[in-house]
Amino acid sequence: MASCCPDTARERAELSAWHSRPALLCWARLMTERAFKNWFLVIGAVAMLLPLVTAAPAAPEGWELQSLHDHSRFEYRPLEGLILGTNGVFIRYGEASLTAEVVWLNQQTGEAVAEGRVRILHADQVWVGERIRYNFRTRQMEAEQFRTGRAPIFIAAQGLKADPAGNIYTATNAWVTTDDVATPFDRIEARRIVLVPGQFVELWQATLYLGSVPVFYLPYYRRSLAESGPRWDLVPGYRSRHGAYLLGTYWWQLDPTLESALHLDYRTQRGLAGGLDLEGHWNRWGNPRLEYYYAKDWDPGRDLQGEPIDADRHRLAFAWLANPVTNTQFRAQVRYFTDPQVERDFFEARYRQNPQPRTYFETSRFWDHFALELLAEPRVNDFFQTVERLPEVRLTGWRQPLGTSPLHYESQSSAGFYRLRFPHTNGLAEPRVEAYRFDTLHQLLLPWTFGDWLHVTPHVGGRLTGYGAAEGPGARTGEHARGLFHAGMEVSFKASRTWADMQISALELDGLRHVIQPTVQYLFVPRPHPRPAELPQFDGLQPSLWMLPLQFPAYNAVDTIDRMHVLRPGLQQRWYSRRSGTTQIVAEWLLFTDLALETEAGENTWTDLVSDLVLRPRSWITLQSAVRMSPEAGRFLLAYHTLSVEPGERWSWTLGHYFLRDNFRGTPAAWGEGHNLWFHHLLWRWDDNWAFRIGHHYNLEEGRLHEQLYTIYRDFRSWTGALTFRVREPRQGPTDYSVAFAFSLKATPRLRTGQDPLQPYDLLGR
């Protein structure tokens, strides 16, 4: 899968088939991820890692001259006003840098003539060639031949004359193609070319070739690079629940600021469906995106309550994030469904990310010490439980010093009208609770450092919360005002030890530094009145796999705050070492638990113990472990372990175990049913054209293979294809089989680089 800039000997050999001693031009931000990393490492290694063994002549201000090898030399010729660098040298001036085997440099004019493995980096552009004339001051450049990659097209030509200041490139005998390999099958050959990156390309006397056969001639051709061309995405496949299907999407750009996509799908067991997507590109006003999808479903089935689902199924989604002025942000999200299963049936990847998405509109304004937020959150899907905020205003005071005193102050205040709405059930009145509420929190902190190593931060604060009389079918509380006092302290210090001479090649250790940071957090909140059971629960505890923070305002379950007298000891450790010339974290471990200093009936003195460990014994091996256990019960509540191996670009493998114990304690924080799974994912790149991915999920409790996922990837020059096969064994219902073939043009890929391992279900369709 060749990039626009060859790095390996094989790639250079392939280019030589149609480029004699090529000079290459690439825009780094538009190169493939692999190519960008290769060139970045090459230039970074040359500039920073290789030792300087030969003294360079004194350079005028702004110039940096370095030798790259023991036999590299700089020779100053005062009579000619030139500096000659030989056997591998590096030159930097301003934002531009150059490496080459031989360089003639005139520091007065900035003119340089470089030969032999020439590489020039300026801003985000990388030039590579065998002989390039370059002016560091004017940015003028000349090369005999060049090749450039700029999606959706790639260009090669001769006689390059570049004026980067004017951003105009002219050349002769050009090739233009959408095929990103060294020898493209489809291409346009032209006698003359003018290229303005990011804007347009013009060609004169252009001929379209398929292989070696000319098929069309144009005296003049112009292609915009600022707009995406129209394209089709087709995904044929089969699924047990849908039958055979064909998912089609036509993409086109209405204007430079508005893109659109038209969907037309057919499923033999579910019928026709379609929709329209619009996405704007409005600079500071963000990139709003609107999605609509409609299905006339022949077999919609029944919902979770056993009621039949209407055959007319709709999905509407809107997302917007904008920063129109400095320190001001607008954010909005809308998710409307006609039934709770429409996204599960037709947009599985989205459903797995969030099965109950929110709908909200939010605007925020930030200052140095404060932030003001306005949030409106209505319910648009009556089958989801929602806390409506109509609206909520929040003022946050960041932690800040009080004048010249050692005290610090922080606060958070909010007010709004809230409505707790439960899922609507046919034939029954909808239970709901609604009331006004205001809440204000203020606290003082006194950070102290003793002996330049011990950090002690006591804090004290108060909270006042007022509730209006609750209304609605589920209301049973009146007006209340609750005052809360809290006090606490955080104590921490850091200690470290360094073994500078430690060398362990098996672990890739070049020196070792161990840093430990013990912490102790203490919090006391006396018993409030009224108690949480007497208040409407708009912001209560939510199911959580991790322990909640022990500081205010991070602990934001406002309506469930009760007596708290807790000590949280913790220990964070990190191990650092040098790898590949940089300091890296080779291991980090966080360990903490809670000690209840006062308990009531049914409460444990020691609550859950949490451990979070990441270990990197080598740069290509990562072990992760997240554990939550109950010490007094002597059992694990959560255990998540993974081993990831990625020794190179050829293959990678992840093996993991995920255990979650059932939690039906009847509290708001209980997460419900658990599971016990083994899983693994293997990616194997056979060569530059073929790759394979395998994934399995095995349920240990039930002794069954819950999910199997297999994908074959194929590079077809200017486009790529992925054949995916999946088998799912649900707890209820028949086995679900799926197979699909997804393909897309490299110039406009369906998925971003590295996205398909994280969202493999996108390869099966929507």
PDB file of N, CA, C and O in Angstrom, residues 645-694:
ATOM      1  N   VAL A 645       0.106  -7.026  21.985  1.00  0.00           N
ATOM      2  CA  VAL A 645       1.421  -7.250  21.393  1.00  0.00           C
ATOM      3  C   VAL A 645       1.403  -6.674  19.993  1.00  0.00           C
ATOM      4  O   VAL A 645       0.556  -7.043  19.169  1.00  0.00           O
ATOM      5  N   GLU A 646       2.327  -5.762  19.708  1.00  0.00           N
ATOM      6  CA  GLU A 646       2.423  -5.142  18.379  1.00  0.00           C
ATOM      7  C   GLU A 646       3.902  -4.950  18.034  1.00  0.00           C
ATOM      8  O   GLU A 646       4.458  -3.867  18.144  1.00  0.00           O
ATOM      9  N   PRO A 647       4.583  -6.035  17.636  1.00  0.00           N
ATOM     10  CA  PRO A 647       6.028  -5.961  17.404  1.00  0.00           C
ATOM     11  C   PRO A 647       6.428  -5.170  16.170  1.00  0.00           C
ATOM     12  O   PRO A 647       7.600  -4.861  15.982  1.00  0.00           O
ATOM     13  N   GLY A 648       5.494  -4.835  15.327  1.00  0.00           N
ATOM     14  CA  GLY A 648       5.785  -4.075  14.128  1.00  0.00           C
ATOM     15  C   GLY A 648       4.504  -3.786  13.386  1.00  0.00           C
ATOM     16  O   GLY A 648       3.403  -3.914  13.923  1.00  0.00           O
ATOM     17  N   GLU A 649       4.639  -3.427  12.126  1.00  0.00           N
ATOM     18  CA  GLU A 649       3.459  -3.135  11.324  1.00  0.00           C
ATOM     19  C   GLU A 649       2.866  -4.391  10.698  1.00  0.00           C
ATOM     20  O   GLU A 649       1.803  -4.328  10.097  1.00  0.00           O
ATOM     21  N   ARG A 650       3.535  -5.534  10.860  1.00  0.00           N
ATOM     22  CA  ARG A 650       3.060  -6.746  10.204  1.00  0.00           C
ATOM     23  C   ARG A 650       1.885  -7.374  10.938  1.00  0.00           C
ATOM     24  O   ARG A 650       0.931  -7.825  10.304  1.00  0.00           O
ATOM     25  N   TRP A 651       1.928  -7.418  12.271  1.00  0.00           N
ATOM     26  CA  TRP A 651       0.826  -8.046  12.989  1.00  0.00           C
ATOM     27  C   TRP A 651       0.701  -7.452  14.386  1.00  0.00           C
ATOM     28  O   TRP A 651       1.634  -6.869  14.927  1.00  0.00           O
ATOM     29  N   SER A 652      -0.500  -7.611  14.956  1.00  0.00           N
ATOM     30  CA  SER A 652      -0.768  -7.195  16.328  1.00  0.00           C
ATOM     31  C   SER A 652      -1.834  -8.127  16.899  1.00  0.00           C
ATOM     32  O   SER A 652      -2.672  -8.662  16.167  1.00  0.00           O
ATOM     33  N   TRP A 653      -1.783  -8.295  18.227  1.00  0.00           N
ATOM     34  CA  TRP A 653      -2.691  -9.237  18.877  1.00  0.00           C
ATOM     35  C   TRP A 653      -3.047  -8.717  20.253  1.00  0.00           C
ATOM     36  O   TRP A 653      -2.179  -8.242  21.000  1.00  0.00           O
ATOM     37  N   THR A 654      -4.337  -8.785  20.598  1.00  0.00           N
ATOM     38  CA  THR A 654      -4.818  -8.396  21.924  1.00  0.00           C
ATOM     39  C   THR A 654      -5.615  -9.542  22.512  1.00  0.00           C
ATOM     40  O   THR A 654      -6.532 -10.075  21.875  1.00  0.00           O
ATOM     41  N   LEU A 655      -5.251  -9.941  23.731  1.00  0.00           N
ATOM     42  CA  LEU A 655      -5.938 -10.997  24.464  1.00  0.00           C
ATOM     43  C   LEU A 655      -6.428 -10.413  25.775  1.00  0.00           C
ATOM     44  O   LEU A 655      -5.674  -9.699  26.465  1.00  0.00           O
ATOM     45  N   GLY A 656      -7.695 -10.684  26.128  1.00  0.00           N
ATOM     46  CA  GLY A 656      -8.223 -10.064  27.331  1.00  0.00           C
ATOM     47  C   GLY A 656      -9.255 -10.907  28.047  1.00  0.00           C
ATOM     48  O   GLY A 656      -9.803 -11.877  27.500  1.00  0.00           O
ATOM     49  N   HIS A 657      -9.508 -10.520  29.298  1.00  0.00           N
ATOM     50  CA  HIS A 657     -10.525 -11.152  30.132  1.00  0.00           C
ATOM     51  C   HIS A 657     -11.311 -10.047  30.832  1.00  0.00           C
ATOM     52  O   HIS A 657     -10.718  -9.109  31.377  1.00  0.00           O
ATOM     53  N   TYR A 658     -12.638 -10.134  30.807  1.00  0.00           N
ATOM     54  CA  TYR A 658     -13.503  -9.118  31.391  1.00  0.00           C
ATOM     55  C   TYR A 658     -14.527  -9.808  32.267  1.00  0.00           C
ATOM     56  O   TYR A 658     -15.399 -10.529  31.778  1.00  0.00           O
ATOM     57  N   PHE A 659     -14.399  -9.585  33.589  1.00  0.00           N
ATOM     58  CA  PHE A 659     -15.332 -10.166  34.543  1.00  0.00           C
ATOM     59  C   PHE A 659     -16.058  -9.042  35.274  1.00  0.00           C
ATOM     60  O   PHE A 659     -15.437  -8.104  35.780  1.00  0.00           O
ATOM     61  N   LEU A 660     -17.379  -9.135  35.311  1.00  0.00           N
ATOM     62  CA  LEU A 660     -18.207  -8.177  36.037  1.00  0.00           C
ATOM     63  C   LEU A 660     -19.248  -8.967  36.811  1.00  0.00           C
ATOM     64  O   LEU A 660     -20.079  -9.659  36.225  1.00  0.00           O
ATOM     65  N   ARG A 661     -19.208  -8.863  38.153  1.00  0.00           N
ATOM     66  CA  ARG A 661     -20.127  -9.619  38.997  1.00  0.00           C
ATOM     67  C   ARG A 661     -21.526  -8.996  38.950  1.00  0.00           C
ATOM     68  O   ARG A 661     -21.678  -7.779  38.859  1.00  0.00           O
ATOM     69  N   ASP A 662     -22.536  -9.831  38.993  1.00  0.00           N
ATOM     70  CA  ASP A 662     -23.913  -9.338  39.047  1.00  0.00           C
ATOM     71  C   ASP A 662     -24.090  -8.414  40.253  1.00  0.00           C
ATOM     72  O   ASP A 662     -23.586  -8.685  41.343  1.00  0.00           O
ATOM     73  N   ASN A 663     -24.816  -7.323  40.029  1.00  0.00           N
ATOM     74  CA  ASN A 663     -25.063  -6.363  41.105  1.00  0.00           C
ATOM     75  C   ASN A 663     -26.527  -5.954  41.057  1.00  0.00           C
ATOM     76  O   ASN A 663     -26.930  -5.096  40.273  1.00  0.00           O
ATOM     77  N   PHE A 664     -27.332  -6.621  41.891  1.00  0.00           N
ATOM     78  CA  PHE A 664     -28.763  -6.331  41.981  1.00  0.00           C
ATOM     79  C   PHE A 664     -29.117  -5.877  43.398  1.00  0.00           C
ATOM     80  O   PHE A 664     -30.134  -6.298  43.958  1.00  0.00           O
ATOM     81  N   ARG A 665     -28.272  -5.048  43.999  1.00  0.00           N
ATOM     82  CA  ARG A 665     -28.468  -4.672  45.395  1.00  0.00           C
ATOM     83  C   ARG A 665     -29.657  -3.751  45.617  1.00  0.00           C
ATOM     84  O   ARG A 665     -30.006  -3.445  46.750  1.00  0.00           O
ATOM     85  N   GLY A 666     -30.277  -3.255  44.574  1.00  0.00           N
ATOM     86  CA  GLY A 666     -31.431  -2.387  44.727  1.00  0.00           C
ATOM     87  C   GLY A 666     -31.083  -0.941  45.001  1.00  0.00           C
ATOM     88  O   GLY A 666     -31.957  -0.137  45.337  1.00  0.00           O
ATOM     89  N   THR A 667     -29.820  -0.565  44.862  1.00  0.00           N
ATOM     90  CA  THR A 667     -29.392   0.822  45.029  1.00  0.00           C
ATOM     91  C   THR A 667     -29.250   1.475  43.667  1.00  0.00           C
ATOM     92  O   THR A 667     -29.062   0.784  42.652  1.00  0.00           O
ATOM     93  N   PRO A 668     -29.312   2.813  43.594  1.00  0.00           N
ATOM     94  CA  PRO A 668     -29.184   3.478  42.289  1.00  0.00           C
ATOM     95  C   PRO A 668     -27.854   3.203  41.596  1.00  0.00           C
ATOM     96  O   PRO A 668     -27.772   3.271  40.368  1.00  0.00           O
ATOM     97  N   ALA A 669     -26.797   2.898  42.369  1.00  0.00           N
ATOM     98  CA  ALA A 669     -25.485   2.668  41.768  1.00  0.00           C
ATOM     99  C   ALA A 669     -25.299   1.237  41.280  1.00  0.00           C
ATOM    100  O   ALA A 669     -24.271   0.931  40.666  1.00  0.00           O
ATOM    101  N   ALA A 670     -26.240   0.355  41.517  1.00  0.00           N
ATOM    102  CA  ALA A 670     -26.111  -1.036  41.082  1.00  0.00           C
ATOM    103  C   ALA A 670     -26.215  -1.114  39.565  1.00  0.00           C
ATOM    104  O   ALA A 670     -27.116  -0.539  38.959  1.00  0.00           O
ATOM    105  N   TRP A 671     -25.284  -1.851  38.947  1.00  0.00           N
ATOM    106  CA  TRP A 671     -25.243  -1.900  37.481  1.00  0.00           C
ATOM    107  C   TRP A 671     -26.012  -3.063  36.886  1.00  0.00           C
ATOM    108  O   TRP A 671     -26.142  -3.163  35.668  1.00  0.00           O
ATOM    109  N   GLY A 672     -26.528  -3.983  37.703  1.00  0.00           N
ATOM    110  CA  GLY A 672     -27.369  -5.055  37.188  1.00  0.00           C
ATOM    111  C   GLY A 672     -26.572  -6.289  36.825  1.00  0.00           C
ATOM    112  O   GLY A 672     -25.648  -6.698  37.526  1.00  0.00           O
ATOM    113  N   GLU A 673     -26.928  -6.883  35.690  1.00  0.00           N
ATOM    114  CA  GLU A 673     -26.350  -8.161  35.286  1.00  0.00           C
ATOM    115  C   GLU A 673     -24.895  -7.996  34.860  1.00  0.00           C
ATOM    116  O   GLU A 673     -24.523  -7.036  34.187  1.00  0.00           O
ATOM    117  N   GLY A 674     -24.068  -8.950  35.253  1.00  0.00           N
ATOM    118  CA  GLY A 674     -22.658  -8.938  34.882  1.00  0.00           C
ATOM    119  C   GLY A 674     -22.358  -9.960  33.808  1.00  0.00           C
ATOM    120  O   GLY A 674     -23.254 -10.495  33.149  1.00  0.00           O
ATOM    121  N   HIS A 675     -21.068 -10.274  33.634  1.00  0.00           N
ATOM    122  CA  HIS A 675     -20.657 -11.259  32.635  1.00  0.00           C
ATOM    123  C   HIS A 675     -19.232 -11.707  32.934  1.00  0.00           C
ATOM    124  O   HIS A 675     -18.529 -11.120  33.766  1.00  0.00           O
ATOM    125  N   ASN A 676     -18.801 -12.727  32.226  1.00  0.00           N
ATOM    126  CA  ASN A 676     -17.459 -13.286  32.380  1.00  0.00           C
ATOM    127  C   ASN A 676     -16.992 -13.719  31.000  1.00  0.00           C
ATOM    128  O   ASN A 676     -17.412 -14.764  30.493  1.00  0.00           O
ATOM    129  N   LEU A 677     -16.132 -12.916  30.375  1.00  0.00           N
ATOM    130  CA  LEU A 677     -15.786 -13.101  28.967  1.00  0.00           C
ATOM    131  C   LEU A 677     -14.277 -13.192  28.773  1.00  0.00           C
ATOM    132  O   LEU A 677     -13.505 -12.482  29.427  1.00  0.00           O
ATOM    133  N   TRP A 678     -13.879 -14.051  27.856  1.00  0.00           N
ATOM    134  CA  TRP A 678     -12.546 -14.009  27.258  1.00  0.00           C
ATOM    135  C   TRP A 678     -12.701 -13.435  25.851  1.00  0.00           C
ATOM    136  O   TRP A 678     -13.670 -13.734  25.156  1.00  0.00           O
ATOM    137  N   PHE A 679     -11.741 -12.628  25.428  1.00  0.00           N
ATOM    138  CA  PHE A 679     -11.808 -12.072  24.076  1.00  0.00           C
ATOM    139  C   PHE A 679     -10.403 -11.906  23.522  1.00  0.00           C
ATOM    140  O   PHE A 679      -9.416 -11.809  24.274  1.00  0.00           O
ATOM    141  N   HIS A 680     -10.320 -11.877  22.213  1.00  0.00           N
ATOM    142  CA  HIS A 680      -9.033 -11.597  21.563  1.00  0.00           C
ATOM    143  C   HIS A 680      -9.295 -11.015  20.177  1.00  0.00           C
ATOM    144  O   HIS A 680     -10.351 -11.239  19.560  1.00  0.00           O
ATOM    145  N   HIS A 681      -8.309 -10.248  19.699  1.00  0.00           N
ATOM    146  CA  HIS A 681      -8.362  -9.654  18.360  1.00  0.00           C
ATOM    147  C   HIS A 681      -6.973  -9.794  17.741  1.00  0.00           C
ATOM    148  O   HIS A 681      -5.973  -9.388  18.343  1.00  0.00           O
ATOM    149  N   LEU A 682      -6.914 -10.344  16.553  1.00  0.00           N
ATOM    150  CA  LEU A 682      -5.649 -10.554  15.856  1.00  0.00           C
ATOM    151  C   LEU A 682      -5.708  -9.893  14.484  1.00  0.00           C
ATOM    152  O   LEU A 682      -6.647 -10.122  13.721  1.00  0.00           O
ATOM    153  N   LEU A 683      -4.715  -9.063  14.199  1.00  0.00           N
ATOM    154  CA  LEU A 683      -4.569  -8.447  12.874  1.00  0.00           C
ATOM    155  C   LEU A 683      -3.255  -8.921  12.281  1.00  0.00           C
ATOM    156  O   LEU A 683      -2.199  -8.812  12.911  1.00  0.00           O
ATOM    157  N   TRP A 684      -3.332  -9.423  11.054  1.00  0.00           N
ATOM    158  CA  TRP A 684      -2.134  -9.947  10.382  1.00  0.00           C
ATOM    159  C   TRP A 684      -2.097  -9.360   8.973  1.00  0.00           C
ATOM    160  O   TRP A 684      -2.989  -9.601   8.171  1.00  0.00           O
ATOM    161  N   ARG A 685      -1.054  -8.583   8.707  1.00  0.00           N
ATOM    162  CA  ARG A 685      -0.845  -8.042   7.367  1.00  0.00           C
ATOM    163  C   ARG A 685       0.065  -8.987   6.593  1.00  0.00           C
ATOM    164  O   ARG A 685       1.269  -9.038   6.837  1.00  0.00           O
ATOM    165  N   TRP A 686      -0.542  -9.718   5.659  1.00  0.00           N
ATOM    166  CA  TRP A 686       0.215 -10.715   4.900  1.00  0.00           C
ATOM    167  C   TRP A 686       1.261 -10.039   4.022  1.00  0.00           C
ATOM    168  O   TRP A 686       2.413 -10.458   3.973  1.00  0.00           O
ATOM    169  N   ASP A 687       0.853  -8.978   3.334  1.00  0.00           N
ATOM    170  CA  ASP A 687       1.772  -8.181   2.525  1.00  0.00           C
ATOM    171  C   ASP A 687       1.123  -6.821   2.339  1.00  0.00           C
ATOM    172  O   ASP A 687       0.192  -6.458   3.062  1.00  0.00           O
ATOM    173  N   ASP A 688       1.608  -6.037   1.381  1.00  0.00           N
ATOM    174  CA  ASP A 688       1.060  -4.699   1.173  1.00  0.00           C
ATOM    175  C   ASP A 688      -0.350  -4.713   0.610  1.00  0.00           C
ATOM    176  O   ASP A 688      -1.008  -3.673   0.579  1.00  0.00           O
ATOM    177  N   ASN A 689      -0.838  -5.866   0.172  1.00  0.00           N
ATOM    178  CA  ASN A 689      -2.154  -5.930  -0.454  1.00  0.00           C
ATOM    179  C   ASN A 689      -3.182  -6.731   0.346  1.00  0.00           C
ATOM    180  O   ASN A 689      -4.377  -6.550   0.149  1.00  0.00           O
ATOM    181  N   TRP A 690      -2.730  -7.617   1.218  1.00  0.00           N
ATOM    182  CA  TRP A 690      -3.645  -8.489   1.931  1.00  0.00           C
ATOM    183  C   TRP A 690      -3.461  -8.334   3.440  1.00  0.00           C
ATOM    184  O   TRP A 690      -2.344  -8.203   3.940  1.00  0.00           O
ATOM    185  N   ALA A 691      -4.583  -8.363   4.167  1.00  0.00           N
ATOM    186  CA  ALA A 691      -4.549  -8.350   5.627  1.00  0.00           C
ATOM    187  C   ALA A 691      -5.758  -9.117   6.146  1.00  0.00           C
ATOM    188  O   ALA A 691      -6.783  -9.246   5.459  1.00  0.00           O
ATOM    189  N   PHE A 692      -5.639  -9.636   7.380  1.00  0.00           N
ATOM    190  CA  PHE A 692      -6.697 -10.443   7.985  1.00  0.00           C
ATOM    191  C   PHE A 692      -6.893 -10.003   9.435  1.00  0.00           C
ATOM    192  O   PHE A 692      -5.926  -9.676  10.131  1.00  0.00           O
ATOM    193  N   ARG A 693      -8.144 -10.006   9.869  1.00  0.00           N
ATOM    194  CA  ARG A 693      -8.460  -9.697  11.263  1.00  0.00           C
ATOM    195  C   ARG A 693      -9.426 -10.761  11.797  1.00  0.00           C
ATOM    196  O   ARG A 693     -10.405 -11.123  11.138  1.00  0.00           O
ATOM    197  N   ILE A 694      -9.130 -11.235  13.014  1.00  0.00           N
ATOM    198  CA  ILE A 694      -9.950 -12.258  13.660  1.00  0.00           C
ATOM    199  C   ILE A 694     -10.287 -11.778  15.061  1.00  0.00           C
ATOM    200  O   ILE A 694      -9.420 -11.267  15.776  1.00  0.00           O
TER     201      ILE A 694
END
